[in-house]
Coordinates of C-alpha atoms in Angstrom, one line a residue:
Chain H
M24 CA -5.9 -25.7 -40.8
N25 CA -2.6 -23.9 -40.7
S26 CA -4.2 -20.9 -38.9
T27 CA -5.8 -23.1 -36.2
R28 CA -2.5 -24.7 -35.6
K29 CA -0.8 -21.3 -35.3
K30 CA -3.5 -20.3 -32.9
L31 CA -2.9 -23.3 -30.8
Y32 CA 0.9 -22.7 -30.6
K33 CA 0.2 -19.1 -29.7
S34 CA -2.2 -20.1 -26.9
I35 CA 0.3 -22.7 -25.6
A36 CA 3.0 -20.0 -25.5
I37 CA 0.8 -17.5 -23.7
H38 CA -0.3 -20.0 -21.1
T39 CA 3.2 -21.2 -20.5
F40 CA 4.3 -17.7 -19.8
L41 CA 1.3 -17.0 -17.6
I42 CA 1.7 -20.2 -15.7
I43 CA 5.4 -19.5 -15.0
G44 CA 4.4 -16.1 -13.8
A45 CA 1.7 -17.4 -11.6
F46 CA 4.1 -20.0 -10.1
I47 CA 6.6 -17.3 -9.2
M48 CA 3.7 -15.4 -7.5
V49 CA 2.6 -18.3 -5.3
F50 CA 5.8 -20.2 -4.8
P51 CA 7.0 -18.2 -1.8
F52 CA 3.8 -19.0 0.0
I53 CA 4.0 -22.7 -0.9
W54 CA 7.6 -22.7 0.4
M55 CA 6.5 -20.9 3.6
V56 CA 3.9 -23.6 4.3
L57 CA 6.2 -26.5 3.4
T58 CA 9.0 -25.2 5.6
A59 CA 6.6 -24.6 8.5
F60 CA 6.0 -28.4 8.6
K61 CA 9.7 -29.4 8.5
T62 CA 12.2 -30.1 11.2
V63 CA 15.3 -27.9 11.2
T64 CA 17.3 -30.8 9.8
E65 CA 14.9 -31.2 6.9
S66 CA 14.8 -27.5 6.2
T67 CA 18.5 -27.2 5.9
S68 CA 19.3 -30.5 4.2
M69 CA 20.7 -29.6 0.8
N70 CA 22.1 -32.9 -0.3
P71 CA 19.9 -34.7 -1.1
F72 CA 17.5 -31.8 -1.3
V73 CA 14.3 -32.1 0.7
F74 CA 11.3 -30.5 -0.9
F75 CA 8.4 -31.9 1.1
P76 CA 8.5 -32.5 4.8
S77 CA 8.8 -36.3 5.6
E78 CA 5.6 -36.0 7.6
W79 CA 3.2 -33.1 8.4
R80 CA 4.2 -32.1 11.8
W81 CA 2.4 -29.4 13.7
E82 CA 5.2 -28.9 16.3
N83 CA 6.5 -25.7 14.9
F84 CA 3.0 -24.2 15.0
A85 CA 2.5 -25.5 18.6
T86 CA 5.8 -24.0 19.7
V87 CA 5.1 -20.6 18.1
L88 CA 1.5 -20.5 19.5
E89 CA 2.8 -21.5 22.9
Q90 CA 5.5 -18.8 23.0
N91 CA 3.4 -16.0 21.5
N92 CA -0.1 -15.0 22.4
F93 CA -1.5 -15.2 18.9
I94 CA -5.1 -15.0 20.1
R95 CA -4.2 -11.6 21.4
L96 CA -2.4 -10.6 18.2
Y97 CA -5.4 -11.7 16.1
Y98 CA -7.7 -9.7 18.3
N99 CA -5.5 -6.6 18.2
T100 CA -5.1 -6.7 14.5
L101 CA -8.8 -7.3 13.9
A102 CA -9.8 -4.5 16.3
M103 CA -7.4 -2.1 14.6
M104 CA -8.8 -3.0 11.1
F105 CA -12.4 -2.9 12.3
W106 CA -12.3 0.6 13.9
R107 CA -10.2 2.0 11.1
V108 CA -12.7 0.8 8.6
V109 CA -15.8 1.9 10.6
C110 CA -14.4 5.4 11.4
G111 CA -12.6 5.9 8.1
V112 CA -15.6 4.9 5.9
M113 CA -18.3 6.7 8.0
F114 CA -16.5 10.0 8.4
S115 CA -15.3 9.9 4.8
A116 CA -18.7 9.2 3.4
M117 CA -20.2 12.1 5.4
A118 CA -17.5 14.6 4.3
A119 CA -17.5 13.3 0.7
F120 CA -21.3 13.7 0.4
A121 CA -21.0 17.3 1.7
F122 CA -18.2 18.1 -0.7
A123 CA -19.9 16.6 -3.7
R124 CA -23.6 17.5 -3.2
L125 CA -23.9 20.5 -0.9
T126 CA -23.1 24.2 -1.2
F127 CA -21.7 26.0 1.8
P128 CA -19.1 28.7 2.6
G129 CA -15.6 27.3 2.9
R130 CA -16.3 24.2 0.9
D131 CA -13.5 24.6 -1.7
F132 CA -11.1 25.8 0.9
F133 CA -11.7 22.7 3.1
F134 CA -11.6 20.4 0.1
G135 CA -8.2 21.9 -0.8
L136 CA -7.1 21.0 2.7
V137 CA -8.1 17.4 2.0
L138 CA -6.3 17.3 -1.3
F139 CA -3.1 18.7 0.1
Q140 CA -2.8 16.0 2.7
M141 CA -3.0 13.3 0.1
M142 CA 0.2 14.4 -1.4
V143 CA 2.3 14.3 1.7
P144 CA 4.3 11.2 2.7
V145 CA 2.7 9.7 5.9
Q146 CA 6.0 9.6 7.8
I147 CA 5.7 13.3 8.3
F148 CA 2.8 12.8 10.7
I149 CA 4.4 10.0 12.7
I150 CA 6.5 11.8 15.3
P151 CA 3.8 14.3 16.3
Q152 CA 1.2 11.5 16.3
Y153 CA 3.4 9.5 18.5
L154 CA 3.9 12.4 20.9
M155 CA 0.2 13.0 21.1
V156 CA -0.7 9.4 21.9
D157 CA 2.2 9.3 24.4
A158 CA 1.0 12.5 26.1
L159 CA -2.5 11.0 26.4
G160 CA -0.9 8.0 28.1
M161 CA -2.6 5.8 25.5
R162 CA 0.4 3.8 24.2
N163 CA -0.1 0.1 23.9
T164 CA -3.9 0.3 23.5
I165 CA -6.3 -0.4 20.6
F166 CA -7.0 3.3 20.5
A167 CA -3.3 4.0 19.7
L168 CA -3.4 1.5 16.8
V169 CA -6.6 3.1 15.3
F170 CA -5.5 6.7 15.9
P171 CA -3.9 7.7 12.6
G172 CA -6.8 6.1 10.7
L173 CA -9.6 7.8 12.5
V174 CA -10.3 10.0 9.4
S175 CA -9.0 9.6 5.8
A176 CA -8.2 12.2 3.2
F177 CA -7.9 9.5 0.6
G178 CA -11.3 8.0 1.5
T179 CA -13.0 11.4 1.4
F180 CA -11.5 12.1 -2.1
L181 CA -12.4 8.6 -3.3
L182 CA -16.0 8.7 -2.1
R183 CA -16.5 12.2 -3.4
Q184 CA -16.0 10.8 -6.9
F185 CA -18.7 8.3 -6.4
F186 CA -21.2 10.9 -5.0
M187 CA -20.5 13.3 -7.9
Q188 CA -21.7 10.7 -10.5
L189 CA -25.2 10.5 -9.1
P190 CA -27.9 12.4 -10.9
K191 CA -29.2 15.7 -9.5
E192 CA -32.9 14.8 -9.8
L193 CA -32.6 12.3 -7.0
E194 CA -32.4 15.0 -4.3
E195 CA -34.9 17.3 -5.9
A196 CA -37.5 14.6 -5.8
A197 CA -36.8 13.8 -2.2
I198 CA -36.9 17.4 -1.2
L199 CA -40.4 17.6 -2.8
D200 CA -41.4 14.7 -0.6
G201 CA -40.3 16.7 2.4
A202 CA -37.1 14.9 3.3
N203 CA -34.2 16.8 5.0
I204 CA -30.6 16.6 4.0
G205 CA -29.7 14.1 6.6
Q206 CA -32.4 11.7 5.5
I207 CA -31.4 12.2 1.8
F208 CA -27.8 11.2 2.8
L209 CA -28.8 8.1 4.8
H210 CA -31.7 6.8 2.7
I211 CA -31.0 7.8 -0.8
M212 CA -27.4 8.6 -1.3
L213 CA -25.6 6.0 0.8
P214 CA -27.2 3.0 -0.8
L215 CA -26.3 4.3 -4.2
V216 CA -22.6 4.5 -3.4
R217 CA -22.4 1.1 -1.8
S218 CA -19.8 -0.1 -4.2
G219 CA -17.6 2.8 -3.3
L220 CA -18.1 2.2 0.4
I221 CA -17.1 -1.5 0.0
A222 CA -14.1 -0.5 -2.1
L223 CA -12.9 1.9 0.6
G224 CA -13.6 -0.6 3.3
I225 CA -11.4 -3.2 1.6
F226 CA -8.7 -0.8 0.9
T227 CA -8.6 0.5 4.5
A228 CA -8.7 -3.0 6.0
L229 CA -5.9 -4.2 3.7
F230 CA -3.6 -1.3 4.4
A231 CA -4.3 -1.5 8.1
F232 CA -3.4 -5.2 8.1
K233 CA -0.2 -4.5 6.2
D234 CA 0.9 -1.5 8.3
L235 CA 4.2 -2.1 10.1
M236 CA 5.8 1.1 11.2
W237 CA 3.1 2.7 13.3
P238 CA 2.2 -0.5 15.4
L239 CA 6.0 -1.1 15.8
I240 CA 6.5 2.4 17.3
I241 CA 3.3 2.9 19.3
N242 CA 2.5 -0.5 20.7
S243 CA 5.9 -1.8 21.7
E244 CA 4.7 -4.3 24.3
P245 CA 4.3 -7.9 23.0
N246 CA 0.7 -8.2 24.1
S247 CA -0.4 -5.0 22.4
A248 CA 1.3 -5.7 19.1
V249 CA -0.4 -6.6 15.8
L250 CA 0.5 -9.5 13.6
A251 CA 2.9 -7.6 11.4
S252 CA 4.8 -6.0 14.2
A253 CA 4.9 -9.2 16.2
L254 CA 6.5 -11.0 13.2
A255 CA 9.3 -8.4 13.3
R256 CA 9.9 -9.2 17.0
I257 CA 9.6 -13.0 16.4
Q258 CA 12.1 -12.8 13.6
G259 CA 14.6 -11.2 16.0
A260 CA 13.9 -13.9 18.6
Y261 CA 14.2 -17.1 16.6
S262 CA 16.5 -15.7 13.9
I263 CA 17.8 -19.0 12.7
H264 CA 14.9 -21.5 13.3
Y265 CA 13.3 -21.1 9.9
P266 CA 10.6 -23.7 10.3
Q267 CA 9.3 -21.9 13.4
L268 CA 9.6 -18.5 11.7
M269 CA 7.7 -19.8 8.7
A270 CA 5.0 -21.2 11.0
A271 CA 4.6 -17.8 12.6
A272 CA 4.4 -16.2 9.1
V273 CA 1.7 -18.7 8.0
L274 CA -0.2 -18.0 11.2
A275 CA 0.0 -14.2 10.5
I276 CA -1.2 -14.3 6.9
W277 CA -3.7 -17.1 6.6
P278 CA -6.8 -15.2 7.8
M279 CA -6.4 -12.4 5.3
L280 CA -5.6 -14.9 2.5
A281 CA -8.7 -17.0 3.3
V282 CA -10.9 -13.9 3.3
Y283 CA -9.3 -12.8 0.0
L284 CA -9.8 -16.2 -1.7
V285 CA -13.5 -16.2 -0.7
F286 CA -14.2 -12.6 -1.6
Q287 CA -11.6 -12.2 -4.4
R288 CA -14.0 -10.7 -6.8
K289 CA -15.0 -7.9 -4.3
F290 CA -11.3 -7.3 -3.5
I291 CA -10.3 -6.9 -7.2
E292 CA -13.4 -4.8 -8.0
G293 CA -12.6 -2.6 -5.0
I294 CA -9.0 -2.0 -6.0
S295 CA -9.8 -1.4 -9.7
T296 CA -12.8 0.9 -9.1
S297 CA -10.8 3.0 -6.6
G298 CA -7.9 3.2 -9.0
G299 CA -10.1 4.2 -11.9
K300 CA -11.9 6.8 -9.8
L301 CA -8.9 8.8 -8.7
Chain L
M12 CA -27.7 20.9 -4.1
F13 CA -29.9 23.5 -5.7
N14 CA -29.2 26.0 -8.4
Y15 CA -29.0 29.3 -6.5
S16 CA -28.6 32.4 -8.5
I17 CA -25.3 34.0 -7.4
S18 CA -26.3 37.1 -5.6
K19 CA -25.4 39.1 -2.5
R20 CA -28.9 38.9 -1.2
K21 CA -29.4 37.6 2.3
P22 CA -29.3 33.8 2.1
T23 CA -32.6 32.1 2.3
K24 CA -33.5 29.9 5.3
R25 CA -33.1 26.9 3.1
Q26 CA -29.6 27.9 2.1
V27 CA -28.5 28.5 5.7
N28 CA -29.9 25.1 6.5
E29 CA -27.8 23.6 3.8
W30 CA -24.7 25.4 5.1
F31 CA -25.2 23.9 8.6
W32 CA -25.6 20.4 7.2
G33 CA -22.5 20.9 5.1
W34 CA -20.4 22.0 8.0
F35 CA -21.9 19.2 10.2
F36 CA -20.9 16.5 7.7
I37 CA -17.4 17.7 7.1
A38 CA -16.7 18.5 10.8
P39 CA -15.3 15.1 11.9
T40 CA -13.0 14.7 8.9
I41 CA -11.8 18.3 8.9
V42 CA -11.2 18.4 12.7
G43 CA -9.5 15.0 12.4
L44 CA -7.3 16.0 9.6
I45 CA -6.3 19.2 11.4
I46 CA -5.3 17.3 14.5
L47 CA -3.9 14.2 12.9
N48 CA -2.2 15.7 9.8
L49 CA -2.1 19.4 9.6
I50 CA -0.7 20.2 13.0
P51 CA 1.8 17.3 12.7
I52 CA 3.1 18.7 9.4
I53 CA 3.8 22.0 11.1
Q54 CA 5.2 20.3 14.2
T55 CA 7.5 18.2 12.2
M56 CA 8.8 21.3 10.4
Y57 CA 9.2 23.0 13.7
L58 CA 11.0 20.0 15.3
S59 CA 13.5 19.9 12.4
F60 CA 15.0 23.1 13.8
F61 CA 15.6 21.5 17.3
R62 CA 18.0 19.1 18.8
T63 CA 16.0 16.5 20.8
G64 CA 16.8 16.9 24.5
A65 CA 18.0 13.7 26.2
F66 CA 16.6 12.4 29.5
G67 CA 13.6 14.7 29.8
R68 CA 15.6 17.9 29.1
G69 CA 13.8 20.2 26.7
N70 CA 14.6 20.5 23.0
V71 CA 17.3 23.0 22.0
F72 CA 16.7 25.4 19.2
I73 CA 19.6 25.0 16.7
G74 CA 18.3 26.8 13.6
F75 CA 19.4 25.1 10.4
D76 CA 22.0 22.9 12.0
N77 CA 20.0 19.7 11.3
Y78 CA 19.8 20.6 7.7
V79 CA 23.5 21.5 7.6
R80 CA 24.3 18.1 9.2
L81 CA 21.9 16.5 6.7
F82 CA 23.8 17.8 3.7
N83 CA 27.2 16.8 5.2
D84 CA 25.9 13.3 6.2
A85 CA 27.2 10.7 3.8
Q86 CA 24.6 8.2 5.0
V87 CA 21.8 10.6 4.1
W88 CA 23.1 10.8 0.6
R89 CA 23.5 7.1 0.4
A90 CA 20.0 6.6 1.6
T91 CA 18.7 9.1 -1.0
A92 CA 20.6 7.3 -3.7
N93 CA 19.3 3.9 -2.5
T94 CA 15.7 5.1 -2.4
L95 CA 16.0 6.6 -5.8
L96 CA 17.7 3.5 -7.2
Y97 CA 15.0 1.2 -5.6
T98 CA 12.3 3.3 -7.2
G99 CA 14.1 3.7 -10.5
L100 CA 14.3 -0.1 -10.8
V101 CA 11.0 -1.2 -9.3
I102 CA 8.7 1.1 -11.2
P103 CA 9.8 0.6 -14.8
I104 CA 10.4 -3.1 -14.5
S105 CA 7.1 -3.8 -12.6
I106 CA 5.1 -1.6 -15.0
S107 CA 6.6 -3.3 -18.1
I108 CA 6.0 -6.8 -16.8
S109 CA 2.5 -5.9 -15.6
L110 CA 1.6 -4.4 -18.9
V111 CA 2.6 -7.6 -20.8
I112 CA 0.5 -9.7 -18.3
A113 CA -2.4 -7.4 -18.4
V114 CA -2.5 -7.3 -22.2
L115 CA -2.4 -11.1 -22.3
L116 CA -5.1 -11.4 -19.7
N117 CA -7.3 -8.9 -21.6
E118 CA -7.8 -11.5 -24.4
K119 CA -10.5 -14.1 -24.0
I120 CA -8.2 -16.8 -22.7
F121 CA -8.9 -19.8 -20.6
A122 CA -8.8 -19.3 -16.8
R123 CA -8.1 -15.5 -17.0
T124 CA -9.9 -14.7 -13.7
T125 CA -7.9 -17.5 -12.0
Y126 CA -4.7 -15.9 -13.2
R127 CA -5.8 -12.5 -12.1
T128 CA -6.6 -13.9 -8.6
I129 CA -3.2 -15.6 -8.3
Y130 CA -1.2 -12.6 -9.5
F131 CA -2.9 -10.4 -6.9
I132 CA -2.1 -12.7 -3.9
P133 CA 1.3 -11.0 -3.0
M134 CA -0.7 -7.8 -2.4
I135 CA -2.8 -9.5 0.3
A136 CA 0.1 -10.7 2.4
A137 CA 1.7 -8.5 5.1
P138 CA 5.2 -7.3 3.9
A139 CA 6.6 -8.5 7.2
A140 CA 5.6 -12.1 6.5
V141 CA 6.5 -11.9 2.8
T142 CA 10.0 -10.6 3.6
M143 CA 10.5 -13.4 6.1
V144 CA 10.0 -16.1 3.4
W145 CA 12.1 -14.3 0.9
K146 CA 14.8 -14.0 3.4
W147 CA 14.6 -17.7 3.8
L148 CA 14.7 -18.2 0.0
Y149 CA 17.7 -15.9 -0.1
N150 CA 19.5 -17.6 2.8
R151 CA 23.2 -18.1 1.9
E152 CA 23.7 -21.6 3.2
F153 CA 20.3 -23.2 3.1
G154 CA 18.2 -21.0 0.8
L155 CA 16.4 -22.5 -2.2
L156 CA 17.8 -19.9 -4.5
N157 CA 21.4 -20.7 -3.8
Y158 CA 20.5 -24.4 -4.2
L159 CA 19.2 -23.6 -7.6
M160 CA 22.4 -21.5 -8.3
D161 CA 24.5 -24.5 -7.3
W162 CA 22.5 -26.8 -9.5
L163 CA 22.8 -24.5 -12.4
G164 CA 26.6 -24.2 -11.8
L165 CA 26.4 -20.5 -11.2
G166 CA 27.9 -20.4 -7.7
R167 CA 26.3 -19.1 -4.5
V168 CA 25.4 -15.5 -4.0
D169 CA 25.1 -13.8 -0.6
W170 CA 21.8 -12.2 -1.4
I171 CA 21.3 -10.5 1.9
N172 CA 24.7 -9.4 3.2
N173 CA 26.7 -8.7 0.0
P174 CA 26.5 -4.9 -0.2
N175 CA 26.5 -5.1 -4.0
V176 CA 23.6 -7.5 -4.2
A177 CA 21.3 -6.8 -1.3
L178 CA 19.5 -3.9 -2.9
I179 CA 18.7 -6.0 -6.0
S180 CA 17.3 -8.7 -3.7
I181 CA 15.0 -6.1 -2.1
V182 CA 14.1 -4.7 -5.6
I183 CA 13.0 -8.3 -6.6
I184 CA 10.6 -8.5 -3.6
G185 CA 9.3 -5.0 -4.4
I186 CA 8.6 -5.9 -8.0
W187 CA 7.1 -9.3 -7.1
S188 CA 4.7 -7.7 -4.6
I189 CA 3.4 -4.9 -6.7
I190 CA 2.8 -6.6 -10.1
G191 CA -0.7 -7.8 -9.1
Y192 CA -1.9 -4.3 -8.1
N193 CA -0.7 -2.9 -11.4
V194 CA -2.2 -5.7 -13.4
V195 CA -5.6 -5.2 -11.8
L196 CA -5.6 -1.5 -12.5
M197 CA -4.4 -2.0 -16.0
L198 CA -7.1 -4.6 -16.8
A199 CA -9.7 -2.1 -15.6
G200 CA -8.2 0.5 -18.0
L201 CA -7.9 -1.9 -20.9
Q202 CA -11.6 -2.9 -20.6
E203 CA -12.5 0.7 -21.4
I204 CA -10.8 0.7 -24.7
P205 CA -13.5 0.3 -27.4
K206 CA -13.1 -2.9 -29.4
D207 CA -13.8 -1.1 -32.7
Y208 CA -10.4 0.7 -32.5
Y209 CA -8.7 -2.6 -32.8
E210 CA -11.0 -3.8 -35.5
A211 CA -10.4 -0.7 -37.5
S212 CA -6.7 -1.0 -37.2
V213 CA -6.8 -4.6 -38.4
I214 CA -8.6 -3.4 -41.6
D215 CA -5.7 -0.9 -42.0
G216 CA -3.3 -3.8 -41.8
A217 CA -1.9 -3.2 -38.3
G218 CA 0.0 -6.1 -36.6
P219 CA -0.1 -6.9 -32.9
V220 CA 3.0 -4.9 -32.2
S221 CA 1.7 -1.9 -34.0
K222 CA -1.7 -2.2 -32.2
F223 CA 0.1 -2.3 -28.9
F224 CA 2.1 0.9 -29.5
H225 CA -0.5 2.8 -31.4
I226 CA -3.7 1.9 -29.7
T227 CA -3.1 0.2 -26.4
I228 CA -0.4 2.4 -24.9
P229 CA -2.0 5.8 -25.9
L230 CA -5.4 4.8 -24.8
L231 CA -4.2 3.3 -21.6
S232 CA -2.0 6.3 -20.8
P233 CA -4.3 7.8 -18.1
T234 CA -4.2 4.5 -16.2
L235 CA -0.4 4.2 -16.7
F236 CA 0.0 7.8 -15.5
F237 CA -2.0 7.1 -12.4
I238 CA -0.1 3.9 -11.6
T239 CA 3.3 5.6 -12.2
V240 CA 2.5 8.6 -9.9
T241 CA 1.0 6.5 -7.0
T242 CA 3.6 3.7 -7.1
I243 CA 6.5 6.1 -7.3
I244 CA 5.2 7.8 -4.1
Q245 CA 4.8 4.4 -2.4
S246 CA 8.3 3.2 -3.5
M247 CA 9.9 6.4 -2.3
Q248 CA 8.6 5.5 1.2
V249 CA 10.0 1.9 1.1
F250 CA 10.6 0.7 4.6
D251 CA 9.0 -2.7 5.5
F252 CA 11.1 -4.9 3.2
I253 CA 14.4 -3.3 4.2
Y254 CA 13.6 -3.2 7.9
M255 CA 12.7 -6.9 7.9
M256 CA 15.6 -7.9 5.8
I257 CA 18.6 -5.8 6.7
D258 CA 19.7 -5.3 10.3
V259 CA 21.4 -2.1 11.2
A260 CA 24.6 -4.2 11.8
S261 CA 24.5 -5.9 8.4
P262 CA 27.4 -5.1 6.1
A263 CA 24.9 -4.3 3.4
Y264 CA 23.1 -1.7 5.6
D265 CA 24.8 1.4 4.0
N266 CA 23.9 0.1 0.5
T267 CA 20.3 -0.6 1.3
V268 CA 19.1 1.8 3.9
S269 CA 16.2 4.0 2.6
L270 CA 15.3 7.5 3.7
V271 CA 12.3 6.2 5.7
Y272 CA 14.4 3.5 7.4
L273 CA 16.9 6.2 8.3
F274 CA 14.1 8.4 9.5
Y275 CA 12.8 5.5 11.7
N276 CA 16.2 4.7 13.1
N277 CA 17.0 8.3 14.0
S278 CA 13.6 9.2 15.4
F279 CA 12.8 6.0 17.3
K280 CA 16.0 4.1 17.8
Y281 CA 18.5 6.8 18.5
G282 CA 15.9 9.2 19.9
E283 CA 17.0 12.1 17.6
R284 CA 13.6 13.3 16.6
G285 CA 14.9 16.7 15.4
Y286 CA 17.2 15.1 13.0
G287 CA 14.6 12.5 12.0
S288 CA 12.2 15.3 11.2
A289 CA 14.8 17.0 9.0
I290 CA 15.2 13.7 7.1
V291 CA 11.5 13.4 6.5
M292 CA 11.4 17.0 5.3
L293 CA 14.0 16.0 2.7
L294 CA 11.9 13.1 1.6
L295 CA 8.9 15.4 1.3
A296 CA 10.9 17.8 -0.9
I297 CA 12.1 15.0 -3.2
I298 CA 8.6 13.5 -3.5
M299 CA 7.1 16.9 -4.3
I300 CA 9.7 17.6 -7.0
I301 CA 9.2 14.2 -8.6
T302 CA 5.4 14.6 -8.5
V303 CA 5.5 18.1 -10.0
L304 CA 7.8 16.9 -12.8
Q305 CA 5.4 14.1 -13.6
M306 CA 2.5 16.5 -13.7
K307 CA 4.4 18.6 -16.2
A308 CA 5.5 15.6 -18.3
Q309 CA 1.9 14.3 -18.3
K310 CA 0.9 16.8 -21.0
K311 CA 3.5 15.2 -23.3
W312 CA 2.3 11.6 -23.2
V313 CA -1.0 11.2 -21.5
N314 CA -4.1 11.2 -23.7
Y315 CA -7.4 12.1 -22.0
R316 CA -10.3 11.3 -24.3

């Protein structure tokens, strides 16, 4: 009896702690949404303090949508994420397969090159990458946004770990059946590292979505910006109208948040497998 | 793919075939990495010896002048100190909090996956959006935090513009946004610890605290090491939170500017790419030193089974 009561207290204490933590994690988002529906007066009234908006007004969203081409921003952001995921995952999978399963001259040297680039802070690439895109006359394009993410040293390293775990007999059997290396890669190996491909895809998409500095530098025109860099500009423009700023922030994060809540298991698996694999 | 005997014999047709497939498969990534990363590293190094020419004039070679300027520039030292302080606060605090949460969530408790989902949410949101709402919470006149401070009778704090407080405000955002990532990785690591270790220790009379320090920490040490190395590298590159929160004109700028923010301002705001390159070389050197030290220290505390 005494021990069950002790257990109950313990469980109450743990949940209280975890609920407070969870509340701190989500509160800024709740506050963002609540403020987005308020008038300026409501948002700044401290005495008496207004927690909920008196009614759910969409005006702030309407204003922000009217003054900023969000359709364009969604499109740019999505296009950047899409092409970075496609190119990053495809090229990384190819290279990772070769590094993990094939023998060829220069393999260790080239893999060393990949490893070396994982240890360098990305800012070191930015000025030359900017100069290259500028020289091509490609600033303010989708290509410019995708450019630094065309290939991925991190992705190559990550997927190599997945390929290395597969048993050797797989290829030997396929060779006996007369398959060539390209076919083995496409039909046998790729399906077996699916979880790795998904993990890398999620990782790449998430980091592309969150990237601020590169889009800020390379696509400085409002119509070629992405959500993150547009927020920086919007903050400068409406610096004190917090309800409108919060409406813009809500518009910028809800698609990713919705995708996360639907596929949260995949996200978390993706992050934890990639962490465990490195 | 096959077990070839190592010999100097002429390679077989099959081997040569495999070579070509290998080169074909790595070609896009290697060519891409050379163009996108390797040449830029060399170019940045090279640029750091030049003064960027204004108005279309060419760059002027100035030898080590950018580095001399760097060492005499009080702002660079402050930025280095700010970056190190930010990292030195965010990493230990976030790892400690995450560890407690992960250990609690590793038990069979009610709604554990829901908790995990919630703790991870800050990781999903773009730092630009996140900083905007924190800035609003921190607002001096109308922010919720100062309302709470008033209510608690603690007095208002100028979270954003007070030079002594601003970095702490940014550290709080940094910790808040990274906890979920740490928790997810730690939970994956904790799940690998065999349950019999704990059962055996209970028989030996170990309490929860002793279990934590004698089983959990040592067996989780590879995960902890991975998290420490990667999150330190990330924190050393902090930019988004500071860029969104602290304007160059803010009185707290000098006490919050990070090396990357300084790099950004010099390279893309003031058009001094040569000096910006020197700053990023300094960052590279610091990160390399920290990473090498960690690799050395690893032998002392990380247990690989």
